[in-house]
JSON list of C-alpha atoms in Angstrom, two decimals:
[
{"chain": "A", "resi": 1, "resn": "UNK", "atom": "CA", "xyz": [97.70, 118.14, 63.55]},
{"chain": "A", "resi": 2, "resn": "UNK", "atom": "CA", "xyz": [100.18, 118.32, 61.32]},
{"chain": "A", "resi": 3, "resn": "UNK", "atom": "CA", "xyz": [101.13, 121.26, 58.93]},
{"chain": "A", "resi": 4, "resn": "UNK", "atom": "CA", "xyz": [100.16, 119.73, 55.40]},
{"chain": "A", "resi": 5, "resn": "UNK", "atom": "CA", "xyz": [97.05, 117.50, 56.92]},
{"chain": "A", "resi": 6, "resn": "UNK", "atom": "CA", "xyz": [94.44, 120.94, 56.47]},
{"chain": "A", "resi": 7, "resn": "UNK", "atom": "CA", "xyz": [93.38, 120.31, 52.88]},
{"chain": "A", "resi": 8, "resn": "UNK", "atom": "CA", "xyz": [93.05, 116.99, 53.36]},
{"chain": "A", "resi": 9, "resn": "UNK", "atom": "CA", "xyz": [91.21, 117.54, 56.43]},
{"chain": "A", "resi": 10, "resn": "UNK", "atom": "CA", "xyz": [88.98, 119.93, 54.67]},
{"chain": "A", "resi": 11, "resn": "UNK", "atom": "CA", "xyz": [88.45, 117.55, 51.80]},
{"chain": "A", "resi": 12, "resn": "UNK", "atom": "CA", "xyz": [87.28, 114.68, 54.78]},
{"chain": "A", "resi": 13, "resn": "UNK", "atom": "CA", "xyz": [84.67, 117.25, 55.12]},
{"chain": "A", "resi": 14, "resn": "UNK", "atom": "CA", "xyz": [83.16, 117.67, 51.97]},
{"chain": "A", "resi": 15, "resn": "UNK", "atom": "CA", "xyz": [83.40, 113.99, 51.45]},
{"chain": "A", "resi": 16, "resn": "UNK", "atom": "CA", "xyz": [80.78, 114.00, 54.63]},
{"chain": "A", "resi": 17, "resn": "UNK", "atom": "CA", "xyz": [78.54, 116.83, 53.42]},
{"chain": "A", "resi": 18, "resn": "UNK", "atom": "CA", "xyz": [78.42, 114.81, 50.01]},
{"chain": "A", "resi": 19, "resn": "UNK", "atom": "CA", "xyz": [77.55, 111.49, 51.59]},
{"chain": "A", "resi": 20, "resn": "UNK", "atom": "CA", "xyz": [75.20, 113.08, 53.71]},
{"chain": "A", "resi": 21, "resn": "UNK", "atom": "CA", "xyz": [73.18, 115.28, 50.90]},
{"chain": "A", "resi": 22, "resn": "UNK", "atom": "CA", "xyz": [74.31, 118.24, 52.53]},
{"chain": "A", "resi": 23, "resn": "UNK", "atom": "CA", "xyz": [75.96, 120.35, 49.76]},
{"chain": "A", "resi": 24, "resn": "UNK", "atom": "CA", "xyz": [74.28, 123.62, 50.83]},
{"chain": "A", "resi": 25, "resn": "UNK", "atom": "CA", "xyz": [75.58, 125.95, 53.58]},
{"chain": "A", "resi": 26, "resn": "UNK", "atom": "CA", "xyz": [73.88, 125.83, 56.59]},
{"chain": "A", "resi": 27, "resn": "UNK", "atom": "CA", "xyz": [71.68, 123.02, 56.24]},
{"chain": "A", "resi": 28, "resn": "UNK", "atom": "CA", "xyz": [71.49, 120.65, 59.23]},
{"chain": "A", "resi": 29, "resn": "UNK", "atom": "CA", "xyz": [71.52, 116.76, 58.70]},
{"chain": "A", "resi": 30, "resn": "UNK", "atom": "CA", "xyz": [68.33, 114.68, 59.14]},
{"chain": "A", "resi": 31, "resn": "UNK", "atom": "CA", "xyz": [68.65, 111.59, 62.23]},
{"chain": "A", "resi": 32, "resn": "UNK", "atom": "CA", "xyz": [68.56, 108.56, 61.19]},
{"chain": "A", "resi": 33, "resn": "UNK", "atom": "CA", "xyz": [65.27, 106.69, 60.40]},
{"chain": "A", "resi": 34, "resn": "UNK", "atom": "CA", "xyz": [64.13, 104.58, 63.51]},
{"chain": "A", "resi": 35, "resn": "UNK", "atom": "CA", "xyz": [64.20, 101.79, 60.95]},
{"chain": "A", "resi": 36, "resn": "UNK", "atom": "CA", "xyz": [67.13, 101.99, 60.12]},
{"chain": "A", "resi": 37, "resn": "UNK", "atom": "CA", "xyz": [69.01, 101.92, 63.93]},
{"chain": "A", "resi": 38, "resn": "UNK", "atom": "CA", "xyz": [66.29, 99.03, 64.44]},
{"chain": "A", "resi": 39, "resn": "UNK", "atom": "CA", "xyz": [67.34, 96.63, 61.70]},
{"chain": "A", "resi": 40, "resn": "UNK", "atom": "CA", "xyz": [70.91, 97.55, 61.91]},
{"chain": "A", "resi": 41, "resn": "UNK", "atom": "CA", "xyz": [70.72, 96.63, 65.52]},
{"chain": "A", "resi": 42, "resn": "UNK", "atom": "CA", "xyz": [68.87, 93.54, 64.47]},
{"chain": "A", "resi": 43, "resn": "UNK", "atom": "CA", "xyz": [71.92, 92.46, 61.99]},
{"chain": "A", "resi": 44, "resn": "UNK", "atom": "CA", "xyz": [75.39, 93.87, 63.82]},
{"chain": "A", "resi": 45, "resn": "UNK", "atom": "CA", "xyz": [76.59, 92.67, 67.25]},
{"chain": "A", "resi": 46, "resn": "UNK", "atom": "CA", "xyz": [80.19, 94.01, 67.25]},
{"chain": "A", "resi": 47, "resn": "UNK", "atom": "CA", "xyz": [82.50, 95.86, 65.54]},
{"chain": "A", "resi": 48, "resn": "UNK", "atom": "CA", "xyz": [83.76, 92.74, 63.55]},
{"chain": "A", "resi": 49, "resn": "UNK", "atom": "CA", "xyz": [80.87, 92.30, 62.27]},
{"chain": "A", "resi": 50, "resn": "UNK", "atom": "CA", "xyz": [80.92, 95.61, 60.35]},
{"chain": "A", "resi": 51, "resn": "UNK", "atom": "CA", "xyz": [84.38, 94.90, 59.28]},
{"chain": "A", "resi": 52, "resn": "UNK", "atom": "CA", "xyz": [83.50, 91.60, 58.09]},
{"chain": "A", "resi": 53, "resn": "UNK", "atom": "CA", "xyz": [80.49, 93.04, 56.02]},
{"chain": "A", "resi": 54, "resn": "UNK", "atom": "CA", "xyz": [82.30, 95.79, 54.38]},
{"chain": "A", "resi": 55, "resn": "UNK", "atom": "CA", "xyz": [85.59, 94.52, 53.86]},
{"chain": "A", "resi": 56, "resn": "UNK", "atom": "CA", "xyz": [84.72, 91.21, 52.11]},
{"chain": "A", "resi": 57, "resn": "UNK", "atom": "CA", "xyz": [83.77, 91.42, 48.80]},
{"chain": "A", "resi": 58, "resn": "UNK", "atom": "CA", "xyz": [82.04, 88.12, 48.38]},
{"chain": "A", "resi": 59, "resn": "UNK", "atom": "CA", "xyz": [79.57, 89.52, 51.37]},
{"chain": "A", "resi": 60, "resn": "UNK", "atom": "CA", "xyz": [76.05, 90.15, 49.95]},
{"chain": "A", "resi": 61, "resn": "UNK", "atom": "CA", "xyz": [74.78, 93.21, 50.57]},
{"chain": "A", "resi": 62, "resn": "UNK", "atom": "CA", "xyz": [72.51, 93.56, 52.92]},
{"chain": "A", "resi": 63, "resn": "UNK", "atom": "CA", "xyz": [69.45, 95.61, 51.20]},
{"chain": "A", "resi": 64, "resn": "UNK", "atom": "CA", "xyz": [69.32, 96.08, 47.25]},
{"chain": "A", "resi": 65, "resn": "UNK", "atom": "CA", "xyz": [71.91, 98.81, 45.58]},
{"chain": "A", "resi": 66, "resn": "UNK", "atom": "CA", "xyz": [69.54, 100.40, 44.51]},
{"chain": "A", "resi": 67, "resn": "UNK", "atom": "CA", "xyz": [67.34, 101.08, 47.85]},
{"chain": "A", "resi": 68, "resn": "UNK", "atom": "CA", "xyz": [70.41, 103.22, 48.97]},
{"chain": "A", "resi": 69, "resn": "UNK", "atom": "CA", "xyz": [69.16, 106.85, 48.66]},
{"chain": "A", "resi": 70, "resn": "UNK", "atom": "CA", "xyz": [72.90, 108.30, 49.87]},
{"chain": "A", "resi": 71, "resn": "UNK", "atom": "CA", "xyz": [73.08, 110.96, 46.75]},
{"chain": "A", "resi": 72, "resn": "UNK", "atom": "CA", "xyz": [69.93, 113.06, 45.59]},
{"chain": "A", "resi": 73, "resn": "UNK", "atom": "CA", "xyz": [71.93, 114.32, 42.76]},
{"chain": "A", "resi": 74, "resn": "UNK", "atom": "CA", "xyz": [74.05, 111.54, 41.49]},
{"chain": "A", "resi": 75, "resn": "UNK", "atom": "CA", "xyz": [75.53, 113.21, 38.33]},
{"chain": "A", "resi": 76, "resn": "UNK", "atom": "CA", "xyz": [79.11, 112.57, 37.76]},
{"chain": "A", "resi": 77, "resn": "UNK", "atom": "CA", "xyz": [81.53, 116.05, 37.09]},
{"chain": "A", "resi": 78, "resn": "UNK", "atom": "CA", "xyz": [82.66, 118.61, 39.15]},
{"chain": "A", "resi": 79, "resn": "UNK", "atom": "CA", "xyz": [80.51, 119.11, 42.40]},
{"chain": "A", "resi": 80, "resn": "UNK", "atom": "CA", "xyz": [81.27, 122.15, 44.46]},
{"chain": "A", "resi": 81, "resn": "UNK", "atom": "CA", "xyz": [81.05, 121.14, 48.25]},
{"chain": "A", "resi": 82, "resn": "UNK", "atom": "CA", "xyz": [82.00, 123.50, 51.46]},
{"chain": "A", "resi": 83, "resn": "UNK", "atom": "CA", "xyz": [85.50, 124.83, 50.16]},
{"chain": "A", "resi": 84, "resn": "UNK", "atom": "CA", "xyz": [86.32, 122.59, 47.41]},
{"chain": "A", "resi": 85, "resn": "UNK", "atom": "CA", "xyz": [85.55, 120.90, 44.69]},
{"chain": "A", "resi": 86, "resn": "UNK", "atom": "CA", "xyz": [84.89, 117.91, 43.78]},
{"chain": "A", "resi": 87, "resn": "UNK", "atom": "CA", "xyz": [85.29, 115.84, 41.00]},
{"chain": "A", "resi": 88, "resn": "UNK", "atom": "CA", "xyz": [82.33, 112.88, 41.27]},
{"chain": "A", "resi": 89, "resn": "UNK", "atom": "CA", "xyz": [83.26, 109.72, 39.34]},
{"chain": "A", "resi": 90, "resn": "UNK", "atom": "CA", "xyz": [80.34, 107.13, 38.35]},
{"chain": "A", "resi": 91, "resn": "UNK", "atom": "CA", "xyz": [83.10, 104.52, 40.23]},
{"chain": "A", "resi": 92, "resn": "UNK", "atom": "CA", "xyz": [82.74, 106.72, 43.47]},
{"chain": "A", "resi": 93, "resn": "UNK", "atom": "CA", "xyz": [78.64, 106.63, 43.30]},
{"chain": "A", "resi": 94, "resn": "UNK", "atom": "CA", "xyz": [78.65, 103.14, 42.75]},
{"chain": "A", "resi": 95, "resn": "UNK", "atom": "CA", "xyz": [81.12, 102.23, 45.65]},
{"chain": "A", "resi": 96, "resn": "UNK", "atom": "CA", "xyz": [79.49, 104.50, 48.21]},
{"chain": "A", "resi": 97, "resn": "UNK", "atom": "CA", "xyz": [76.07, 103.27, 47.41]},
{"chain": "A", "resi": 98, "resn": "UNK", "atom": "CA", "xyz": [77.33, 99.41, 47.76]},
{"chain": "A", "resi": 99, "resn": "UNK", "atom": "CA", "xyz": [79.61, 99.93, 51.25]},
{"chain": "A", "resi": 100, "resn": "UNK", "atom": "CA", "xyz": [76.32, 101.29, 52.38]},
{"chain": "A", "resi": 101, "resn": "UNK", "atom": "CA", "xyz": [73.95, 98.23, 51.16]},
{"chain": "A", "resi": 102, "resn": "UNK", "atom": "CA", "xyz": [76.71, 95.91, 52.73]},
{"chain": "A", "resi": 103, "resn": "UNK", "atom": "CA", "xyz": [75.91, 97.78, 55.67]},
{"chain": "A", "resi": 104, "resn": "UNK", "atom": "CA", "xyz": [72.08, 98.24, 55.22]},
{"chain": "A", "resi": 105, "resn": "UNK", "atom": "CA", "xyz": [71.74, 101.71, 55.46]},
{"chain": "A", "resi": 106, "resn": "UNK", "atom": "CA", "xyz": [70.05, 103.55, 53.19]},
{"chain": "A", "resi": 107, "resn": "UNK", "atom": "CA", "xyz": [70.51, 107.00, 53.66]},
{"chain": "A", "resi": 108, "resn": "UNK", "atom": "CA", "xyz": [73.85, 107.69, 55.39]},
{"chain": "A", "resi": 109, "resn": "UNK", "atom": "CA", "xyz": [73.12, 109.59, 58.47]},
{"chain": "A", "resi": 110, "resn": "UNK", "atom": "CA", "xyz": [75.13, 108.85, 61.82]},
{"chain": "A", "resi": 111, "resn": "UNK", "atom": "CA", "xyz": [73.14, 109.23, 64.84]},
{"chain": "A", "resi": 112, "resn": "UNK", "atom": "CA", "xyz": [74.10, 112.15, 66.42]},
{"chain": "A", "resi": 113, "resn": "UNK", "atom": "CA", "xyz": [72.00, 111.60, 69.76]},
{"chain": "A", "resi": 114, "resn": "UNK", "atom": "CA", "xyz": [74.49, 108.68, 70.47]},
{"chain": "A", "resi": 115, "resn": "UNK", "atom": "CA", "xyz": [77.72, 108.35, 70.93]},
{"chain": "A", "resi": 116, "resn": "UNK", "atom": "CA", "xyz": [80.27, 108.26, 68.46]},
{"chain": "A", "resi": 117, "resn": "UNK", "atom": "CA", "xyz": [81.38, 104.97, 69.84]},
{"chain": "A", "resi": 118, "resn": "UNK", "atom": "CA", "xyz": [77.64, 103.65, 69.21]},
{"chain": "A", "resi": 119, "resn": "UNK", "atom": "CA", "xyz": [78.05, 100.35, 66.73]},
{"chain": "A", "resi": 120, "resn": "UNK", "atom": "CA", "xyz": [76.04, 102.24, 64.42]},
{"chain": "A", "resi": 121, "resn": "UNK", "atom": "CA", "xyz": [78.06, 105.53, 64.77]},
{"chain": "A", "resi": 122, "resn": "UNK", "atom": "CA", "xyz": [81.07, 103.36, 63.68]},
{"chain": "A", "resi": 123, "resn": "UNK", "atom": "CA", "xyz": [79.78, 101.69, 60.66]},
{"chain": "A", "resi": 124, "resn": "UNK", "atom": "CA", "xyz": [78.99, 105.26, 59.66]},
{"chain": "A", "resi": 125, "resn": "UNK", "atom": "CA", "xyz": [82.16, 106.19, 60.21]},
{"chain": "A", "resi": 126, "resn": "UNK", "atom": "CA", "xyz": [84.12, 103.43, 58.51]},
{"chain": "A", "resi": 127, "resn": "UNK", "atom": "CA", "xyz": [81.96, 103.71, 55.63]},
{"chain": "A", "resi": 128, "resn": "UNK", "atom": "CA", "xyz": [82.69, 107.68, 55.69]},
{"chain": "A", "resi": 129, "resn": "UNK", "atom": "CA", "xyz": [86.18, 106.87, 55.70]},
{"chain": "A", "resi": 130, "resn": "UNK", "atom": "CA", "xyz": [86.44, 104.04, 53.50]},
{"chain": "A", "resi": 131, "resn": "UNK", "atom": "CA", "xyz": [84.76, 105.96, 50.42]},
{"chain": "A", "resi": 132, "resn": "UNK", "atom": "CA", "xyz": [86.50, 108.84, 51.11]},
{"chain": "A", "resi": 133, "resn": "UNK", "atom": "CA", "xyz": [89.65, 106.73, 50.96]},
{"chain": "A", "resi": 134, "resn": "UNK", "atom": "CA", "xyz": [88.78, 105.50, 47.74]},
{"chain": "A", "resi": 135, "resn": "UNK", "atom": "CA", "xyz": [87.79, 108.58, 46.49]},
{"chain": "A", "resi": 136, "resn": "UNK", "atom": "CA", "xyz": [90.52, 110.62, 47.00]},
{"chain": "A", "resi": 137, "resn": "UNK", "atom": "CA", "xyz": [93.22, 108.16, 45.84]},
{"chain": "A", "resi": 138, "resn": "UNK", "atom": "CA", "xyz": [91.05, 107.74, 43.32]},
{"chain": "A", "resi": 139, "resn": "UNK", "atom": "CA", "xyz": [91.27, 111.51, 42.30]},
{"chain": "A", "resi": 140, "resn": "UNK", "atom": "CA", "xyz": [88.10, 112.79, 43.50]},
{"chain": "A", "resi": 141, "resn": "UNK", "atom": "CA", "xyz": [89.97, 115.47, 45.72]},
{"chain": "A", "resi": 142, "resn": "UNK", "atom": "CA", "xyz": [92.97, 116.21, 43.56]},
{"chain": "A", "resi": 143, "resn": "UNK", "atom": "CA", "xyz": [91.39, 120.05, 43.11]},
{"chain": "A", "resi": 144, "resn": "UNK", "atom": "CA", "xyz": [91.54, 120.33, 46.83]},
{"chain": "A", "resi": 145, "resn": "UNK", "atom": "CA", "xyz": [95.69, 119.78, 46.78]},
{"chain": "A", "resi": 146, "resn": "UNK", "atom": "CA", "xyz": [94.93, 117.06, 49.59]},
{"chain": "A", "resi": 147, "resn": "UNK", "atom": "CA", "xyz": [98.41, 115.13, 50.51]},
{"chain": "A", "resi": 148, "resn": "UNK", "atom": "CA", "xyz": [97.84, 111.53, 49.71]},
{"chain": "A", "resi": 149, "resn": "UNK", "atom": "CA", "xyz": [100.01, 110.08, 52.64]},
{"chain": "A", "resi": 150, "resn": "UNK", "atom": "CA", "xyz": [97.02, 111.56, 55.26]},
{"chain": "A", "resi": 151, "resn": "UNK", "atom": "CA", "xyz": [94.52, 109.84, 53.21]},
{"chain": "A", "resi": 152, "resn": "UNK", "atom": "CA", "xyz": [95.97, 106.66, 54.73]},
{"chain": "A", "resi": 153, "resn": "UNK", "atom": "CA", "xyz": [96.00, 107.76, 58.26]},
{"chain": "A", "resi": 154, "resn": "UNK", "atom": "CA", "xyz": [93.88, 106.32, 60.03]},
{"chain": "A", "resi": 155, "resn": "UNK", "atom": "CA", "xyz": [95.41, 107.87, 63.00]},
{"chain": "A", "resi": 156, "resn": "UNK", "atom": "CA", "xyz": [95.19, 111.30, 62.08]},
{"chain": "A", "resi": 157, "resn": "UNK", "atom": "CA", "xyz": [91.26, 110.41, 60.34]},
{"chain": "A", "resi": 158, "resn": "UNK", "atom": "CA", "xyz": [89.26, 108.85, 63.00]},
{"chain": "A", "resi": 159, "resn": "UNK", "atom": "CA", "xyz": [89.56, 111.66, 65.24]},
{"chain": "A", "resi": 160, "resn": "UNK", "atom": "CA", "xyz": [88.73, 114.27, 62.55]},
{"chain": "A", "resi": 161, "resn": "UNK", "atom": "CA", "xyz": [86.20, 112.75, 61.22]},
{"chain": "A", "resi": 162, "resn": "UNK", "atom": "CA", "xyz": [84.68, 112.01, 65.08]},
{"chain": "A", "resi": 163, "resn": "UNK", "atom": "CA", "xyz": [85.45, 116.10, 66.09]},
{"chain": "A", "resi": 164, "resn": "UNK", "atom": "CA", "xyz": [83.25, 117.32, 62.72]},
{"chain": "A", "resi": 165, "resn": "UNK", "atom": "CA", "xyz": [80.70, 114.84, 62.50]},
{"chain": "A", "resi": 166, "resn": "UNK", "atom": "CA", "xyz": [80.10, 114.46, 66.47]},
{"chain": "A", "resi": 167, "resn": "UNK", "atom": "CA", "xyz": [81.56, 118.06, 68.16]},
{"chain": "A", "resi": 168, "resn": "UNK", "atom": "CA", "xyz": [81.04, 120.51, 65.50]},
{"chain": "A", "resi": 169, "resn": "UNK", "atom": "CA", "xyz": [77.96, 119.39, 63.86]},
{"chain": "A", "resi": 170, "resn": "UNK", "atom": "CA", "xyz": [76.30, 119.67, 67.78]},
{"chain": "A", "resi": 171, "resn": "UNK", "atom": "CA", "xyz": [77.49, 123.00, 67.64]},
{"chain": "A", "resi": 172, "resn": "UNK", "atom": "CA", "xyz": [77.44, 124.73, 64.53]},
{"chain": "A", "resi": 173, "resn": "UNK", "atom": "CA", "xyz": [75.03, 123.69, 61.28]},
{"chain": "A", "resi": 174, "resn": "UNK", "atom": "CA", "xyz": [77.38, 121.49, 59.13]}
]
């Protein structure tokens, strides 16, 4: 890992305890809904399938905007998450909400009884990292002094994001 890549790092993280209504210590996420792994199941077949669905903008979502239940608090400001904070733009609620419906998931929540190369687990993860992409070039983790050039790395992202969400989470409450 690279010297600079920590705040960004820990700015990945609160991204993921904001997505997944965890911004309380200590709290442990909820699974998925059966539901949920049995209609995305139903709709996805391979991984270009999720790319297809989130990365084309002329793609209807797949469930209304508004049956995405991602944020229980969904005011805009300053949010203070793990070790940062975070400044929450109406832009970022609105784009995290509609990467999801794309996607058909409701509540963001990867499945942490499968593995992270699961076709669900990765749709989680690509919309985790595409928000948080967004987000953070967008200015949502300025506070946290994050260096913009990781933000890009997919390289140095996928296998952070995979260690907290799939190693640490198993281990420790997120």
């Amino acid at each position: 890992m690279p010297n600079f890549f920590s705040p960004t790092r820990d700015a990945l993280y609160a991204h993921i305890k904001l997505i997944c209504n965890l911004t309380k210590q200590k709290v442990i996420p909820k699974p998925p809904h059966p539901d949920t792994l049995t209609e995305f199941d139903s709709r996805f077949f391979n991984a270009d399938d999720i790319g297809y669905s989130t990365g084309n903008t002329s793609c209807a979502p797949l469930i209304p905007v508004d049956e995405v239940v991602t944020f229980k608090d969904p005011k805009c400001g300053q949010k203070k998450v793990g070790k940062g904070l975070v400044n929450v733009e109406e832009f970022f609620l609105s784009y995290t909400k509609a990467t999801l419906a794309c996607l058909g998931i409701r509540t963001w929540a990867p499945n942490l009884e499968d593995s992270h190369h699961s076709l669900y687990n990765k749709a989680c993860r690509q919309a985790a990292l595409m928000t948080f992409r967004q987000a953070a070039l967008g200015g949502a983790y300025t506070y946290m002094n994050i260096n913009k050039k990781y933000v890009v790395d997919l390289g140095l992202l996928v296998p952070t994001y995979n260690h907290y969400v799939h190693f640490l989470v198993t281990v420790t409450s997120w």
